[in-house]
mmCIF file of C-alpha atoms in Angstrom:
data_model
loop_
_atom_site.group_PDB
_atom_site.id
_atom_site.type_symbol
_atom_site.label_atom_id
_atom_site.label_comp_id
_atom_site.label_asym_id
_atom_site.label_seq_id
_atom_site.Cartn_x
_atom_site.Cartn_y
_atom_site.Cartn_z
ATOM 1 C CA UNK A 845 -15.129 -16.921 -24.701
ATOM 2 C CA UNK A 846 -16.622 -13.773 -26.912
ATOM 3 C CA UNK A 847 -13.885 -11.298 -25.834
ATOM 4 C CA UNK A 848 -12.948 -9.818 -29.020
ATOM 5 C CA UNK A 849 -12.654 -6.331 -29.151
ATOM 6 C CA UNK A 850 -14.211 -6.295 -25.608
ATOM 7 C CA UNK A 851 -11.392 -3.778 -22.899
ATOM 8 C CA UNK A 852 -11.337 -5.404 -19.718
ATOM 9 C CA UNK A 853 -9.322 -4.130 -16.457
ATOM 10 C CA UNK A 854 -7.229 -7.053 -14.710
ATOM 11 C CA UNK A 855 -6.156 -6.422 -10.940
ATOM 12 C CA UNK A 856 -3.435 -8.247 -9.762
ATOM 13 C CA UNK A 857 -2.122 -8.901 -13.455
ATOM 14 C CA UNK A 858 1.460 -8.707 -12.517
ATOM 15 C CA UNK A 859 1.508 -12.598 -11.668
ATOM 16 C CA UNK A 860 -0.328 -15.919 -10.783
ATOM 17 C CA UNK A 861 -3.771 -16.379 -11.395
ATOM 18 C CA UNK A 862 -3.867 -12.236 -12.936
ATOM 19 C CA UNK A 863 -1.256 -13.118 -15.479
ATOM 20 C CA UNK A 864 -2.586 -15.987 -16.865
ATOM 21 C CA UNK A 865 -6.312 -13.844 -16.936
ATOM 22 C CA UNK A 866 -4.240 -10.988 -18.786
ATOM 23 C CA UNK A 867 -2.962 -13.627 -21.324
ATOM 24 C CA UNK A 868 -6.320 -15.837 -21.559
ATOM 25 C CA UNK A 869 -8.159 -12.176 -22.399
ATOM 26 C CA UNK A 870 -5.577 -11.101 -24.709
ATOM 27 C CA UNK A 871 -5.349 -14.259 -26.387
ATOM 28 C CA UNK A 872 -9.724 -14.014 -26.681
ATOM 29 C CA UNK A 873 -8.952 -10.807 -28.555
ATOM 30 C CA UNK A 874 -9.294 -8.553 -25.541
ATOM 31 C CA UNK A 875 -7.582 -4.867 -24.691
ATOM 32 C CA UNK A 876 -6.304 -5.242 -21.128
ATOM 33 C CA UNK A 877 -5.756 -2.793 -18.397
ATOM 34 C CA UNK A 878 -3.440 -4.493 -16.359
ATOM 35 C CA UNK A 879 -3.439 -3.128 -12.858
ATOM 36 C CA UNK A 880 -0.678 -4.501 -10.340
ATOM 37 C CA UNK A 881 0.952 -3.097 -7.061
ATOM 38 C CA UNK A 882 4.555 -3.998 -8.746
ATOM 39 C CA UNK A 883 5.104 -1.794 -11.590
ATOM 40 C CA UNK A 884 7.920 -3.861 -12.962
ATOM 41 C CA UNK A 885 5.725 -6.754 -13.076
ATOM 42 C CA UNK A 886 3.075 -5.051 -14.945
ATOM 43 C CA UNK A 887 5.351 -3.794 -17.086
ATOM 44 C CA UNK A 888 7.173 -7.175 -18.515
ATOM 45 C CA UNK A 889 3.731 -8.750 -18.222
ATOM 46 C CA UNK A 890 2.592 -6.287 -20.650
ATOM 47 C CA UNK A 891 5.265 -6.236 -23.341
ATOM 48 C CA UNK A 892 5.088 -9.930 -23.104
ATOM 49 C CA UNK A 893 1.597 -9.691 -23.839
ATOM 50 C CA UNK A 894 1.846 -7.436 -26.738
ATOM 51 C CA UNK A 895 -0.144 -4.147 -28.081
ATOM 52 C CA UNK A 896 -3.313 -4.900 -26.482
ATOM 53 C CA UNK A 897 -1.969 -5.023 -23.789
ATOM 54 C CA UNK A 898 -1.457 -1.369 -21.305
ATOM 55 C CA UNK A 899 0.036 -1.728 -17.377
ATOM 56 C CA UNK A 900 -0.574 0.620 -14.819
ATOM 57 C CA UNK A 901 0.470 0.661 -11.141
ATOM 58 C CA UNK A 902 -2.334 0.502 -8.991
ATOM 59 C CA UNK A 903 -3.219 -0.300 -5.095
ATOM 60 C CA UNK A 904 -6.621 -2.101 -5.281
ATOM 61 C CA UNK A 905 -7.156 -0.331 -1.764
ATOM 62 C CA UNK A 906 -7.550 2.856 -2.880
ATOM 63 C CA UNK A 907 -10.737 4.013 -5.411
ATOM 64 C CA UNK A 908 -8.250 6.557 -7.233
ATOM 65 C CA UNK A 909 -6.423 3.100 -8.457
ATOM 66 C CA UNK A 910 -9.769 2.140 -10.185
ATOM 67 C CA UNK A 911 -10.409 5.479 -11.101
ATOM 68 C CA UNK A 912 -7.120 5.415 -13.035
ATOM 69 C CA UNK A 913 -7.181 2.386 -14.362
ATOM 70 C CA UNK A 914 -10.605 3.019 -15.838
ATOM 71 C CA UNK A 915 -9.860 6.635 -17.744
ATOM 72 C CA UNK A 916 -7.120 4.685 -18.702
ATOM 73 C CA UNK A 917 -9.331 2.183 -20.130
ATOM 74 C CA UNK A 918 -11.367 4.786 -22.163
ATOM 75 C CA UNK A 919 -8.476 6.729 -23.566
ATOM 76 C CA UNK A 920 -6.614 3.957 -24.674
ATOM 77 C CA UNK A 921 -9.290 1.230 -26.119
ATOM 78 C CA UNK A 922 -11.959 3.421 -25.851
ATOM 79 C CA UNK A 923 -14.106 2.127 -23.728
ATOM 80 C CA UNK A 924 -15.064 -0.375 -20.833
ATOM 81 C CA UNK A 925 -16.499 -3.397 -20.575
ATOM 82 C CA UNK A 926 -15.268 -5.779 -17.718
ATOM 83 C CA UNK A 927 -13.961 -5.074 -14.494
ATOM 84 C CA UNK A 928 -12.080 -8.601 -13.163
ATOM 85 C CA UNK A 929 -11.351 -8.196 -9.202
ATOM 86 C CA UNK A 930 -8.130 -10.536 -8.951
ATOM 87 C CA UNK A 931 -6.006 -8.988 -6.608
ATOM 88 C CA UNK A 932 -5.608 -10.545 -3.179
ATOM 89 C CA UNK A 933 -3.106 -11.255 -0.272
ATOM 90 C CA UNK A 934 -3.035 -14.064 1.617
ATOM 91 C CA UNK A 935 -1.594 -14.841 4.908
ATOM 92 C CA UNK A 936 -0.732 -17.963 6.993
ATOM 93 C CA UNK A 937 -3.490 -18.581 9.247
ATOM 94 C CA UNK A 938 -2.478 -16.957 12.944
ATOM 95 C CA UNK A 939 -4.084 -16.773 16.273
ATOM 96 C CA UNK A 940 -6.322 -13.916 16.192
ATOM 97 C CA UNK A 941 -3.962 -12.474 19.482
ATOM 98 C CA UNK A 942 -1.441 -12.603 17.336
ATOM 99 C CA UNK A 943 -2.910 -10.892 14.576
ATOM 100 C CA UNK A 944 -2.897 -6.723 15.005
ATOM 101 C CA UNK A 945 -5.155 -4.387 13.354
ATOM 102 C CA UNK A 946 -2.337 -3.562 11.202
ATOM 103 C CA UNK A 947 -2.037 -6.744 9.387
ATOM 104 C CA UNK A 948 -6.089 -7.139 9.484
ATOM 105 C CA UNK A 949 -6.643 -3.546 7.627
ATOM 106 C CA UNK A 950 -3.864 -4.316 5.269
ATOM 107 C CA UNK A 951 -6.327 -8.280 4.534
ATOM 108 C CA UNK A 952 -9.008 -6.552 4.530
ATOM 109 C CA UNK A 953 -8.538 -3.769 1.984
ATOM 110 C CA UNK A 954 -6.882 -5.675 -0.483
ATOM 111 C CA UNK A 955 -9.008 -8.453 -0.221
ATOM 112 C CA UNK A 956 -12.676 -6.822 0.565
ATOM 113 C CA UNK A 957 -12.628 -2.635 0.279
ATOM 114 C CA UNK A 958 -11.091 -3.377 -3.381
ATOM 115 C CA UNK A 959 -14.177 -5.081 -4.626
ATOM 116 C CA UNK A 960 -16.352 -1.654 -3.040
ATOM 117 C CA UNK A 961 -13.463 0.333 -4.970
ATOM 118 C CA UNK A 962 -13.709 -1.354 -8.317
ATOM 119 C CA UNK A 963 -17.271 -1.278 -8.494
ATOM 120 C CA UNK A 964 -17.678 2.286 -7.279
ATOM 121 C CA UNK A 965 -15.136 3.052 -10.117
ATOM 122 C CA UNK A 966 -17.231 1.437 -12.589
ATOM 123 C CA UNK A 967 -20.721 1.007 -12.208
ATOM 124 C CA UNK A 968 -21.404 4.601 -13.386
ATOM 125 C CA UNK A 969 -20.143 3.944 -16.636
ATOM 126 C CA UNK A 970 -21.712 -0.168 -16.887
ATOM 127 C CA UNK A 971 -25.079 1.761 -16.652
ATOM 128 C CA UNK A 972 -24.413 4.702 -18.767
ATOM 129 C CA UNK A 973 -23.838 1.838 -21.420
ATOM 130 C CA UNK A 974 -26.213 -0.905 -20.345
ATOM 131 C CA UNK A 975 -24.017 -3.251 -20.115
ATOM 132 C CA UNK A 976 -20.538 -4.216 -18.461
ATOM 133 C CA UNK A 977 -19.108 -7.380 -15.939
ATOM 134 C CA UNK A 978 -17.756 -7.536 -12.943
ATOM 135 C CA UNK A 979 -15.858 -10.805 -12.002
ATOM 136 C CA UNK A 980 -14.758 -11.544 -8.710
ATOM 137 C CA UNK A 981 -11.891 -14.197 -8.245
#
């Protein structure tokens, strides 16, 4: 990988498949936003992780999350240049009678309207510097 020195924001850093992305990057020579629902999480993933390394508590679902995560971005590293969409729930396949529009808004926010979020957070910015990813897990 040719992450050094690249800042990258991590959804859904907090554990699983996130962590080991916030590690992998770091490890690469990345600075990582890590953005997770459970601040504690983010937080021992983070000083684990080391001084490249800066948590936030975030809810994918919502763009002010992404719009957080990416000032934070800037004013700590400096910059942006990857956005990875890792955050997801999951849920034991049901009957759809069983399912209420509850539990399908809560899916589908996390798991779609976070992808809208994150690039609506940083597209702007990708342009601005003609360049930038955005990796979907």
């Amino acid at each position: 990988m040719r992450l050094a020195g690249k800042v990258a924001i991590v959804t859904g850093g907090g554990s699983g498949f996130g962590e080991g992305i916030v590690r992998k990057f770091v490890t690469e020579g990345a600075l990582v936003v890590l953005m997770d629902r459970d601040e504690a999480a983010a937080a021992r993933v983070a000083a684990e992780a080391g001084e490249n390394v800066r948590p936030i508590t975030g809810d994918v679902s919502t763009l002010g999350s992404f719009e957080a995560a990416a000032d934070l971005a800037r004013s700590a590293f400096g910059g942006l240049d990857i956005l990875v969409n890792n955050a997801g729930v999951a849920q034991p396949p049901l009957a759809l009678e069983t399912m209420d529009e509850e539990m399908f808004d809560r899916i589908a926010n996390v798991n779609m309207r976070s992808i809208y979020n994150g690039a609506r957070a940083v597209v702007a910015h990708f342009k601005s510097i003609k360049s930038g990813a955005i990796l979907n897990v």
